[in-house]
JSON list of C-alpha atoms in Angstrom, two decimals:
[
{"chain": "A", "resi": 385, "resn": "MET", "atom": "CA", "xyz": [39.55, -49.46, 37.25]},
{"chain": "A", "resi": 386, "resn": "GLY", "atom": "CA", "xyz": [41.71, -51.38, 34.61]},
{"chain": "A", "resi": 387, "resn": "CYS", "atom": "CA", "xyz": [44.57, -49.88, 31.76]},
{"chain": "A", "resi": 388, "resn": "GLU", "atom": "CA", "xyz": [44.34, -49.79, 28.33]},
{"chain": "A", "resi": 389, "resn": "ILE", "atom": "CA", "xyz": [47.28, -50.98, 25.65]},
{"chain": "A", "resi": 390, "resn": "LEU", "atom": "CA", "xyz": [47.78, -49.50, 22.77]},
{"chain": "A", "resi": 391, "resn": "GLN", "atom": "CA", "xyz": [49.97, -49.87, 20.13]},
{"chain": "A", "resi": 392, "resn": "LYS", "atom": "CA", "xyz": [51.71, -47.65, 17.73]},
{"chain": "A", "resi": 393, "resn": "ASP", "atom": "CA", "xyz": [54.43, -48.31, 14.96]},
{"chain": "A", "resi": 394, "resn": "GLN", "atom": "CA", "xyz": [56.42, -51.29, 16.69]},
{"chain": "A", "resi": 395, "resn": "GLU", "atom": "CA", "xyz": [55.84, -49.63, 20.55]},
{"chain": "A", "resi": 396, "resn": "ILE", "atom": "CA", "xyz": [53.41, -49.99, 23.11]},
{"chain": "A", "resi": 397, "resn": "VAL", "atom": "CA", "xyz": [52.19, -47.05, 25.99]},
{"chain": "A", "resi": 398, "resn": "GLN", "atom": "CA", "xyz": [50.20, -47.66, 28.75]},
{"chain": "A", "resi": 399, "resn": "TYR", "atom": "CA", "xyz": [47.84, -45.65, 29.63]},
{"chain": "A", "resi": 400, "resn": "SER", "atom": "CA", "xyz": [46.36, -45.33, 33.55]},
{"chain": "A", "resi": 401, "resn": "PRO", "atom": "CA", "xyz": [44.48, -42.49, 35.06]},
{"chain": "A", "resi": 402, "resn": "HIS", "atom": "CA", "xyz": [48.04, -42.77, 37.03]},
{"chain": "A", "resi": 403, "resn": "GLN", "atom": "CA", "xyz": [50.49, -43.03, 34.23]},
{"chain": "A", "resi": 404, "resn": "PRO", "atom": "CA", "xyz": [49.11, -40.89, 31.70]},
{"chain": "A", "resi": 405, "resn": "VAL", "atom": "CA", "xyz": [52.71, -40.61, 29.66]},
{"chain": "A", "resi": 406, "resn": "GLN", "atom": "CA", "xyz": [56.09, -42.66, 28.93]},
{"chain": "A", "resi": 407, "resn": "GLN", "atom": "CA", "xyz": [58.81, -41.60, 28.20]},
{"chain": "A", "resi": 408, "resn": "THR", "atom": "CA", "xyz": [59.17, -41.16, 24.16]},
{"chain": "A", "resi": 409, "resn": "MET", "atom": "CA", "xyz": [60.73, -40.61, 21.47]},
{"chain": "A", "resi": 410, "resn": "GLY", "atom": "CA", "xyz": [59.91, -36.63, 20.99]},
{"chain": "A", "resi": 411, "resn": "LYS", "atom": "CA", "xyz": [59.78, -36.53, 24.28]},
{"chain": "A", "resi": 412, "resn": "ALA", "atom": "CA", "xyz": [63.21, -37.50, 24.41]},
{"chain": "A", "resi": 413, "resn": "LEU", "atom": "CA", "xyz": [64.37, -34.93, 21.87]},
{"chain": "A", "resi": 414, "resn": "CYS", "atom": "CA", "xyz": [62.83, -32.19, 23.17]},
{"chain": "A", "resi": 415, "resn": "ALA", "atom": "CA", "xyz": [64.72, -33.19, 26.93]},
{"chain": "A", "resi": 416, "resn": "LYS", "atom": "CA", "xyz": [67.67, -32.35, 24.48]},
{"chain": "A", "resi": 417, "resn": "GLY", "atom": "CA", "xyz": [67.08, -29.15, 23.36]},
{"chain": "A", "resi": 418, "resn": "GLN", "atom": "CA", "xyz": [66.62, -30.31, 19.95]},
{"chain": "A", "resi": 419, "resn": "ALA", "atom": "CA", "xyz": [63.51, -29.07, 19.06]},
{"chain": "A", "resi": 420, "resn": "SER", "atom": "CA", "xyz": [62.00, -24.87, 19.11]},
{"chain": "A", "resi": 421, "resn": "PRO", "atom": "CA", "xyz": [60.84, -23.45, 22.01]},
{"chain": "A", "resi": 422, "resn": "GLY", "atom": "CA", "xyz": [57.28, -23.56, 20.65]},
{"chain": "A", "resi": 423, "resn": "LEU", "atom": "CA", "xyz": [57.27, -26.31, 19.04]},
{"chain": "A", "resi": 424, "resn": "LEU", "atom": "CA", "xyz": [58.43, -27.77, 22.94]},
{"chain": "A", "resi": 425, "resn": "HIS", "atom": "CA", "xyz": [56.05, -25.55, 24.65]},
{"chain": "A", "resi": 426, "resn": "ALA", "atom": "CA", "xyz": [53.37, -26.49, 22.42]},
{"chain": "A", "resi": 427, "resn": "TYR", "atom": "CA", "xyz": [53.86, -30.71, 22.31]},
{"chain": "A", "resi": 428, "resn": "GLU", "atom": "CA", "xyz": [54.54, -30.12, 26.14]},
{"chain": "A", "resi": 429, "resn": "THR", "atom": "CA", "xyz": [51.04, -28.43, 26.89]},
{"chain": "A", "resi": 430, "resn": "LEU", "atom": "CA", "xyz": [49.57, -31.54, 24.43]},
{"chain": "A", "resi": 431, "resn": "ASN", "atom": "CA", "xyz": [51.63, -33.89, 26.87]},
{"chain": "A", "resi": 432, "resn": "SER", "atom": "CA", "xyz": [49.49, -32.07, 30.26]},
{"chain": "A", "resi": 433, "resn": "GLY", "atom": "CA", "xyz": [46.65, -32.26, 28.96]},
{"chain": "A", "resi": 434, "resn": "CYS", "atom": "CA", "xyz": [46.13, -35.63, 27.51]},
{"chain": "A", "resi": 435, "resn": "ALA", "atom": "CA", "xyz": [46.98, -36.48, 30.49]},
{"chain": "A", "resi": 436, "resn": "PHE", "atom": "CA", "xyz": [44.32, -34.65, 32.08]},
{"chain": "A", "resi": 437, "resn": "PHE", "atom": "CA", "xyz": [42.15, -35.72, 29.57]},
{"chain": "A", "resi": 438, "resn": "ILE", "atom": "CA", "xyz": [42.71, -39.53, 30.82]},
{"chain": "A", "resi": 439, "resn": "ARG", "atom": "CA", "xyz": [42.57, -38.77, 34.56]},
{"chain": "A", "resi": 440, "resn": "SER", "atom": "CA", "xyz": [38.63, -37.61, 33.79]},
{"chain": "A", "resi": 441, "resn": "ALA", "atom": "CA", "xyz": [37.87, -41.08, 32.94]},
{"chain": "A", "resi": 442, "resn": "GLU", "atom": "CA", "xyz": [37.37, -41.82, 37.16]},
{"chain": "A", "resi": 443, "resn": "ASP", "atom": "CA", "xyz": [35.46, -38.41, 36.46]},
{"chain": "A", "resi": 444, "resn": "GLN", "atom": "CA", "xyz": [32.47, -40.40, 35.43]},
{"chain": "A", "resi": 445, "resn": "PRO", "atom": "CA", "xyz": [29.20, -40.15, 36.61]},
{"chain": "A", "resi": 446, "resn": "GLN", "atom": "CA", "xyz": [26.61, -42.88, 38.10]},
{"chain": "A", "resi": 447, "resn": "SER", "atom": "CA", "xyz": [23.60, -41.29, 37.57]},
{"chain": "A", "resi": 448, "resn": "LEU", "atom": "CA", "xyz": [22.52, -37.50, 36.68]},
{"chain": "A", "resi": 449, "resn": "GLY", "atom": "CA", "xyz": [19.70, -35.86, 36.12]},
{"chain": "A", "resi": 450, "resn": "PRO", "atom": "CA", "xyz": [18.71, -34.45, 32.07]},
{"chain": "A", "resi": 451, "resn": "GLN", "atom": "CA", "xyz": [20.06, -30.48, 32.54]},
{"chain": "A", "resi": 452, "resn": "ALA", "atom": "CA", "xyz": [23.46, -32.19, 34.63]},
{"chain": "A", "resi": 453, "resn": "ARG", "atom": "CA", "xyz": [23.50, -34.19, 31.83]},
{"chain": "A", "resi": 454, "resn": "TYR", "atom": "CA", "xyz": [23.48, -32.43, 30.03]},
{"chain": "A", "resi": 455, "resn": "ALA", "atom": "CA", "xyz": [25.93, -29.96, 31.59]},
{"chain": "A", "resi": 456, "resn": "PHE", "atom": "CA", "xyz": [28.19, -33.44, 32.15]},
{"chain": "A", "resi": 457, "resn": "HIS", "atom": "CA", "xyz": [28.03, -33.65, 27.67]},
{"chain": "A", "resi": 458, "resn": "ARG", "atom": "CA", "xyz": [29.41, -30.48, 27.17]},
{"chain": "A", "resi": 459, "resn": "LEU", "atom": "CA", "xyz": [31.67, -30.36, 29.41]},
{"chain": "A", "resi": 460, "resn": "MET", "atom": "CA", "xyz": [33.40, -32.82, 28.04]},
{"chain": "A", "resi": 461, "resn": "GLY", "atom": "CA", "xyz": [33.21, -32.00, 24.92]},
{"chain": "A", "resi": 462, "resn": "ASN", "atom": "CA", "xyz": [35.04, -29.07, 25.75]},
{"chain": "A", "resi": 463, "resn": "ARG", "atom": "CA", "xyz": [37.93, -31.39, 27.52]},
{"chain": "A", "resi": 464, "resn": "LEU", "atom": "CA", "xyz": [38.12, -32.65, 23.89]},
{"chain": "A", "resi": 465, "resn": "ARG", "atom": "CA", "xyz": [38.37, -29.49, 22.09]},
{"chain": "A", "resi": 466, "resn": "GLU", "atom": "CA", "xyz": [40.72, -28.59, 24.04]},
{"chain": "A", "resi": 467, "resn": "LEU", "atom": "CA", "xyz": [42.44, -31.18, 22.73]},
{"chain": "A", "resi": 468, "resn": "ASP", "atom": "CA", "xyz": [42.29, -30.49, 19.49]},
{"chain": "A", "resi": 469, "resn": "ARG", "atom": "CA", "xyz": [43.34, -27.21, 19.42]},
{"chain": "A", "resi": 470, "resn": "PHE", "atom": "CA", "xyz": [45.81, -28.46, 22.00]},
{"chain": "A", "resi": 471, "resn": "LEU", "atom": "CA", "xyz": [47.40, -30.33, 18.93]},
{"chain": "A", "resi": 472, "resn": "SER", "atom": "CA", "xyz": [46.67, -27.67, 16.10]},
{"chain": "A", "resi": 473, "resn": "VAL", "atom": "CA", "xyz": [49.03, -25.74, 17.98]},
{"chain": "A", "resi": 474, "resn": "VAL", "atom": "CA", "xyz": [51.44, -28.18, 16.97]},
{"chain": "A", "resi": 475, "resn": "LEU", "atom": "CA", "xyz": [51.10, -28.65, 13.79]},
{"chain": "A", "resi": 476, "resn": "ASP", "atom": "CA", "xyz": [51.00, -24.80, 13.66]},
{"chain": "A", "resi": 477, "resn": "GLU", "atom": "CA", "xyz": [54.88, -24.57, 15.43]},
{"chain": "A", "resi": 478, "resn": "ILE", "atom": "CA", "xyz": [55.70, -27.43, 13.00]},
{"chain": "A", "resi": 479, "resn": "VAL", "atom": "CA", "xyz": [55.08, -26.04, 10.20]},
{"chain": "A", "resi": 480, "resn": "LEU", "atom": "CA", "xyz": [57.32, -22.81, 11.37]},
{"chain": "A", "resi": 481, "resn": "MET", "atom": "CA", "xyz": [59.83, -25.29, 11.92]},
{"chain": "A", "resi": 482, "resn": "SER", "atom": "CA", "xyz": [59.33, -26.12, 8.23]},
{"chain": "A", "resi": 483, "resn": "ALA", "atom": "CA", "xyz": [61.26, -24.18, 4.44]},
{"chain": "A", "resi": 484, "resn": "ILE", "atom": "CA", "xyz": [58.01, -22.16, 3.77]},
{"chain": "A", "resi": 485, "resn": "SER", "atom": "CA", "xyz": [57.27, -18.59, 3.26]},
{"chain": "A", "resi": 486, "resn": "GLY", "atom": "CA", "xyz": [55.33, -16.16, 6.30]},
{"chain": "A", "resi": 487, "resn": "GLN", "atom": "CA", "xyz": [52.79, -15.87, 4.02]},
{"chain": "A", "resi": 488, "resn": "ASP", "atom": "CA", "xyz": [52.44, -20.02, 4.06]},
{"chain": "A", "resi": 489, "resn": "ALA", "atom": "CA", "xyz": [53.00, -20.34, 7.43]},
{"chain": "A", "resi": 490, "resn": "LEU", "atom": "CA", "xyz": [50.28, -17.03, 8.70]},
{"chain": "A", "resi": 491, "resn": "THR", "atom": "CA", "xyz": [47.35, -19.25, 6.38]},
{"chain": "A", "resi": 492, "resn": "PHE", "atom": "CA", "xyz": [47.92, -22.32, 7.57]},
{"chain": "A", "resi": 493, "resn": "SER", "atom": "CA", "xyz": [47.15, -21.35, 11.08]},
{"chain": "A", "resi": 494, "resn": "ARG", "atom": "CA", "xyz": [44.09, -19.57, 9.58]},
{"chain": "A", "resi": 495, "resn": "TRP", "atom": "CA", "xyz": [42.89, -22.50, 9.43]},
{"chain": "A", "resi": 496, "resn": "ARG", "atom": "CA", "xyz": [40.11, -24.43, 12.36]},
{"chain": "A", "resi": 497, "resn": "ASN", "atom": "CA", "xyz": [39.58, -28.55, 10.62]},
{"chain": "A", "resi": 498, "resn": "THR", "atom": "CA", "xyz": [42.48, -30.10, 12.44]},
{"chain": "A", "resi": 499, "resn": "ALA", "atom": "CA", "xyz": [41.93, -33.15, 10.53]},
{"chain": "A", "resi": 500, "resn": "ARG", "atom": "CA", "xyz": [43.11, -30.80, 7.18]},
{"chain": "A", "resi": 501, "resn": "LYS", "atom": "CA", "xyz": [46.00, -29.29, 9.15]},
{"chain": "A", "resi": 502, "resn": "LEU", "atom": "CA", "xyz": [47.08, -33.32, 10.25]},
{"chain": "A", "resi": 503, "resn": "ALA", "atom": "CA", "xyz": [46.68, -34.23, 6.87]},
{"chain": "A", "resi": 504, "resn": "LYS", "atom": "CA", "xyz": [48.54, -31.26, 4.84]},
{"chain": "A", "resi": 505, "resn": "VAL", "atom": "CA", "xyz": [51.62, -31.91, 7.78]},
{"chain": "A", "resi": 506, "resn": "GLU", "atom": "CA", "xyz": [51.67, -35.52, 6.57]},
{"chain": "A", "resi": 507, "resn": "GLN", "atom": "CA", "xyz": [51.95, -34.37, 3.52]},
{"chain": "A", "resi": 508, "resn": "ILE", "atom": "CA", "xyz": [56.00, -31.61, 4.43]},
{"chain": "A", "resi": 509, "resn": "LEU", "atom": "CA", "xyz": [57.27, -34.73, 6.67]},
{"chain": "A", "resi": 510, "resn": "ARG", "atom": "CA", "xyz": [56.21, -36.80, 3.61]},
{"chain": "A", "resi": 511, "resn": "THR", "atom": "CA", "xyz": [55.02, -39.45, 5.35]},
{"chain": "A", "resi": 512, "resn": "THR", "atom": "CA", "xyz": [51.15, -41.07, 5.64]},
{"chain": "A", "resi": 513, "resn": "THR", "atom": "CA", "xyz": [49.33, -42.91, 8.41]},
{"chain": "A", "resi": 514, "resn": "GLY", "atom": "CA", "xyz": [45.61, -42.83, 8.28]},
{"chain": "A", "resi": 515, "resn": "ASP", "atom": "CA", "xyz": [45.43, -41.11, 11.49]},
{"chain": "A", "resi": 516, "resn": "ALA", "atom": "CA", "xyz": [42.49, -37.92, 9.70]},
{"chain": "A", "resi": 517, "resn": "LYS", "atom": "CA", "xyz": [40.37, -40.10, 9.60]},
{"chain": "A", "resi": 518, "resn": "TRP", "atom": "CA", "xyz": [40.69, -41.12, 13.71]},
{"chain": "A", "resi": 519, "resn": "LEU", "atom": "CA", "xyz": [41.09, -37.72, 13.80]},
{"chain": "A", "resi": 520, "resn": "ALA", "atom": "CA", "xyz": [37.80, -36.78, 12.45]},
{"chain": "A", "resi": 521, "resn": "ALA", "atom": "CA", "xyz": [35.82, -39.84, 14.47]},
{"chain": "A", "resi": 522, "resn": "ILE", "atom": "CA", "xyz": [36.49, -37.81, 17.10]},
{"chain": "A", "resi": 523, "resn": "GLY", "atom": "CA", "xyz": [35.52, -34.23, 16.15]},
{"chain": "A", "resi": 524, "resn": "ARG", "atom": "CA", "xyz": [32.42, -35.63, 15.31]},
{"chain": "A", "resi": 525, "resn": "ILE", "atom": "CA", "xyz": [32.34, -37.15, 18.79]},
{"chain": "A", "resi": 526, "resn": "CYS", "atom": "CA", "xyz": [33.12, -33.78, 20.01]},
{"chain": "A", "resi": 527, "resn": "ALA", "atom": "CA", "xyz": [30.82, -31.91, 17.20]},
{"chain": "A", "resi": 528, "resn": "CYS", "atom": "CA", "xyz": [27.65, -34.44, 19.22]},
{"chain": "A", "resi": 529, "resn": "LEU", "atom": "CA", "xyz": [28.87, -34.10, 22.99]},
{"chain": "A", "resi": 530, "resn": "HIS", "atom": "CA", "xyz": [29.43, -29.86, 23.11]},
{"chain": "A", "resi": 531, "resn": "HIS", "atom": "CA", "xyz": [26.58, -29.28, 20.75]},
{"chain": "A", "resi": 532, "resn": "CYS", "atom": "CA", "xyz": [23.23, -31.60, 20.70]},
{"chain": "A", "resi": 533, "resn": "GLY", "atom": "CA", "xyz": [24.43, -32.38, 24.45]},
{"chain": "A", "resi": 534, "resn": "GLY", "atom": "CA", "xyz": [24.99, -36.14, 23.88]},
{"chain": "A", "resi": 535, "resn": "LYS", "atom": "CA", "xyz": [21.96, -36.71, 21.33]},
{"chain": "A", "resi": 536, "resn": "ILE", "atom": "CA", "xyz": [23.00, -39.43, 18.39]},
{"chain": "A", "resi": 537, "resn": "HIS", "atom": "CA", "xyz": [21.42, -37.84, 15.74]},
{"chain": "A", "resi": 538, "resn": "ASP", "atom": "CA", "xyz": [23.05, -40.42, 13.13]},
{"chain": "A", "resi": 539, "resn": "ALA", "atom": "CA", "xyz": [24.12, -43.89, 13.20]},
{"chain": "A", "resi": 540, "resn": "GLY", "atom": "CA", "xyz": [27.48, -43.30, 12.56]},
{"chain": "A", "resi": 541, "resn": "LEU", "atom": "CA", "xyz": [28.30, -41.98, 15.30]},
{"chain": "A", "resi": 542, "resn": "LEU", "atom": "CA", "xyz": [28.49, -45.15, 16.31]},
{"chain": "A", "resi": 543, "resn": "GLN", "atom": "CA", "xyz": [31.61, -46.31, 14.30]},
{"chain": "A", "resi": 544, "resn": "ASP", "atom": "CA", "xyz": [32.89, -43.87, 14.96]},
{"chain": "A", "resi": 545, "resn": "VAL", "atom": "CA", "xyz": [32.71, -44.82, 19.06]},
{"chain": "A", "resi": 546, "resn": "THR", "atom": "CA", "xyz": [33.40, -47.74, 18.26]},
{"chain": "A", "resi": 547, "resn": "MET", "atom": "CA", "xyz": [35.95, -47.50, 15.94]},
{"chain": "A", "resi": 548, "resn": "ILE", "atom": "CA", "xyz": [38.27, -45.18, 18.23]},
{"chain": "A", "resi": 549, "resn": "SER", "atom": "CA", "xyz": [37.82, -47.53, 21.48]},
{"chain": "A", "resi": 550, "resn": "ALA", "atom": "CA", "xyz": [38.62, -50.91, 19.36]},
{"chain": "A", "resi": 551, "resn": "ARG", "atom": "CA", "xyz": [41.95, -48.44, 19.90]},
{"chain": "A", "resi": 552, "resn": "ALA", "atom": "CA", "xyz": [42.16, -49.63, 22.85]},
{"chain": "A", "resi": 553, "resn": "GLU", "atom": "CA", "xyz": [44.00, -53.69, 22.96]},
{"chain": "A", "resi": 554, "resn": "ALA", "atom": "CA", "xyz": [41.58, -54.13, 25.66]},
{"chain": "A", "resi": 555, "resn": "GLY", "atom": "CA", "xyz": [40.77, -57.87, 26.89]},
{"chain": "A", "resi": 556, "resn": "TYR", "atom": "CA", "xyz": [37.14, -57.24, 26.52]},
{"chain": "A", "resi": 557, "resn": "LYS", "atom": "CA", "xyz": [35.19, -55.66, 23.93]},
{"chain": "A", "resi": 558, "resn": "VAL", "atom": "CA", "xyz": [33.07, -51.95, 24.41]},
{"chain": "A", "resi": 559, "resn": "MET", "atom": "CA", "xyz": [29.89, -51.99, 23.72]},
{"chain": "A", "resi": 560, "resn": "PRO", "atom": "CA", "xyz": [28.90, -48.77, 21.83]},
{"chain": "A", "resi": 561, "resn": "PRO", "atom": "CA", "xyz": [25.97, -46.63, 23.29]},
{"chain": "A", "resi": 562, "resn": "LEU", "atom": "CA", "xyz": [21.77, -47.10, 21.49]},
{"chain": "A", "resi": 563, "resn": "ILE", "atom": "CA", "xyz": [21.08, -43.82, 19.15]},
{"chain": "A", "resi": 564, "resn": "SER", "atom": "CA", "xyz": [18.20, -43.98, 21.86]},
{"chain": "A", "resi": 565, "resn": "GLU", "atom": "CA", "xyz": [21.03, -42.78, 24.46]},
{"chain": "A", "resi": 566, "resn": "PRO", "atom": "CA", "xyz": [22.49, -39.93, 24.95]},
{"chain": "A", "resi": 567, "resn": "LEU", "atom": "CA", "xyz": [26.87, -40.91, 23.96]},
{"chain": "A", "resi": 568, "resn": "MET", "atom": "CA", "xyz": [28.68, -41.44, 27.52]},
{"chain": "A", "resi": 569, "resn": "LEU", "atom": "CA", "xyz": [32.20, -42.06, 26.89]},
{"chain": "A", "resi": 570, "resn": "CYS", "atom": "CA", "xyz": [32.96, -44.67, 28.85]},
{"chain": "A", "resi": 571, "resn": "PRO", "atom": "CA", "xyz": [36.51, -45.40, 30.25]},
{"chain": "A", "resi": 572, "resn": "VAL", "atom": "CA", "xyz": [38.39, -47.37, 27.25]},
{"chain": "A", "resi": 573, "resn": "THR", "atom": "CA", "xyz": [36.69, -44.44, 25.41]},
{"chain": "A", "resi": 574, "resn": "ILE", "atom": "CA", "xyz": [38.67, -41.74, 26.81]},
{"chain": "A", "resi": 575, "resn": "TYR", "atom": "CA", "xyz": [41.82, -43.55, 27.33]},
{"chain": "A", "resi": 576, "resn": "ALA", "atom": "CA", "xyz": [41.65, -44.56, 24.03]},
{"chain": "A", "resi": 577, "resn": "ILE", "atom": "CA", "xyz": [41.26, -40.98, 23.22]},
{"chain": "A", "resi": 578, "resn": "GLY", "atom": "CA", "xyz": [44.55, -39.37, 25.23]},
{"chain": "A", "resi": 579, "resn": "GLY", "atom": "CA", "xyz": [45.93, -42.22, 24.09]},
{"chain": "A", "resi": 580, "resn": "PHE", "atom": "CA", "xyz": [46.01, -41.40, 20.39]},
{"chain": "A", "resi": 581, "resn": "TYR", "atom": "CA", "xyz": [46.81, -37.93, 21.20]},
{"chain": "A", "resi": 582, "resn": "HIS", "atom": "CA", "xyz": [49.78, -38.89, 22.82]},
{"chain": "A", "resi": 583, "resn": "ILE", "atom": "CA", "xyz": [51.10, -41.26, 20.62]},
{"chain": "A", "resi": 584, "resn": "LEU", "atom": "CA", "xyz": [50.23, -38.37, 17.18]},
{"chain": "A", "resi": 585, "resn": "GLY", "atom": "CA", "xyz": [51.61, -35.35, 18.92]},
{"chain": "A", "resi": 586, "resn": "ASP", "atom": "CA", "xyz": [54.68, -36.94, 19.81]},
{"chain": "A", "resi": 587, "resn": "ARG", "atom": "CA", "xyz": [55.15, -39.21, 15.92]},
{"chain": "A", "resi": 588, "resn": "LEU", "atom": "CA", "xyz": [54.68, -35.58, 14.85]},
{"chain": "A", "resi": 589, "resn": "VAL", "atom": "CA", "xyz": [57.34, -33.76, 17.13]},
{"chain": "A", "resi": 590, "resn": "ALA", "atom": "CA", "xyz": [59.73, -36.95, 16.33]},
{"chain": "A", "resi": 591, "resn": "GLN", "atom": "CA", "xyz": [60.69, -36.19, 12.93]},
{"chain": "A", "resi": 592, "resn": "ALA", "atom": "CA", "xyz": [59.71, -32.89, 13.00]},
{"chain": "A", "resi": 593, "resn": "VAL", "atom": "CA", "xyz": [62.29, -32.46, 14.60]},
{"chain": "A", "resi": 594, "resn": "LEU", "atom": "CA", "xyz": [64.73, -35.25, 12.50]},
{"chain": "A", "resi": 595, "resn": "ASN", "atom": "CA", "xyz": [63.05, -33.50, 9.05]},
{"chain": "A", "resi": 596, "resn": "PRO", "atom": "CA", "xyz": [63.03, -30.35, 9.97]},
{"chain": "A", "resi": 597, "resn": "THR", "atom": "CA", "xyz": [63.47, -28.64, 6.73]},
{"chain": "A", "resi": 598, "resn": "ARG", "atom": "CA", "xyz": [60.88, -30.17, 4.53]},
{"chain": "A", "resi": 599, "resn": "ASP", "atom": "CA", "xyz": [59.29, -27.86, 1.58]},
{"chain": "A", "resi": 600, "resn": "PHE", "atom": "CA", "xyz": [55.53, -26.21, 1.90]},
{"chain": "A", "resi": 601, "resn": "PRO", "atom": "CA", "xyz": [53.23, -28.74, -0.65]},
{"chain": "A", "resi": 602, "resn": "SER", "atom": "CA", "xyz": [51.89, -26.47, -3.75]},
{"chain": "A", "resi": 603, "resn": "ASP", "atom": "CA", "xyz": [48.95, -27.39, -4.31]},
{"chain": "A", "resi": 604, "resn": "GLY", "atom": "CA", "xyz": [46.75, -24.35, -4.06]},
{"chain": "A", "resi": 605, "resn": "GLY", "atom": "CA", "xyz": [46.62, -24.65, 0.17]},
{"chain": "A", "resi": 606, "resn": "THR", "atom": "CA", "xyz": [44.35, -28.07, -0.10]},
{"chain": "A", "resi": 607, "resn": "ALA", "atom": "CA", "xyz": [45.61, -31.40, 1.41]},
{"chain": "A", "resi": 608, "resn": "ARG", "atom": "CA", "xyz": [42.73, -34.40, 0.33]},
{"chain": "A", "resi": 609, "resn": "ILE", "atom": "CA", "xyz": [41.44, -35.86, 3.80]},
{"chain": "A", "resi": 610, "resn": "PRO", "atom": "CA", "xyz": [38.42, -38.74, 3.34]},
{"chain": "A", "resi": 611, "resn": "GLU", "atom": "CA", "xyz": [34.54, -36.68, 3.12]},
{"chain": "A", "resi": 612, "resn": "ALA", "atom": "CA", "xyz": [33.31, -38.25, 6.13]},
{"chain": "A", "resi": 613, "resn": "GLY", "atom": "CA", "xyz": [36.30, -36.09, 8.14]},
{"chain": "A", "resi": 614, "resn": "ARG", "atom": "CA", "xyz": [35.04, -33.41, 7.23]},
{"chain": "A", "resi": 615, "resn": "THR", "atom": "CA", "xyz": [34.31, -31.34, 10.53]},
{"chain": "A", "resi": 616, "resn": "ARG", "atom": "CA", "xyz": [34.11, -28.18, 12.40]},
{"chain": "A", "resi": 617, "resn": "MET", "atom": "CA", "xyz": [35.84, -29.01, 15.67]}
]
């Protein structure tokens, strides 16, 4: 099984089931004790989740009956939901490090849309990456697997899978599933999703540690993200 190369912010990180995480800036800053205990724990949990998810590329069954296939799709959906929750806690800890009121932090922690939370944190850190749209696409993939057993009800989901898989700079094309077939994440897509969460978490932690006093934007508690990204996990 080959490895995939993901490029982000002038940094190339190599992923395979046996080498999922490398030393990166966020990891280095945490190792120096520059992150709060809560952020450090959340970051380590996210990294462990990314490594576990990437290793799950080895678990892809060759053939399954209808009931077993439905259960496997639900399993993959649950794994994606776990990654989303781990990232959500990282975002909560970053907000707690910011110069905001406790009430604002409590309100933020109750938001259930992680793409919305990411957009808000990027406002706090005064950075714009467009990663919220990738997170929203993964959310739709997760919903298909978890709630629909992999059954594709919207052709737009094929675009989500293709977009996420295209993050992997592979030497071959990733073919999206046919709308008449259940969604099955191929190893390239699994590597791409695990790598996306790892690199995103690393960048956010590094920015939060280096810029710990950002103010919470007073925009009435709404962060603008693309309408297509308003997906609840």
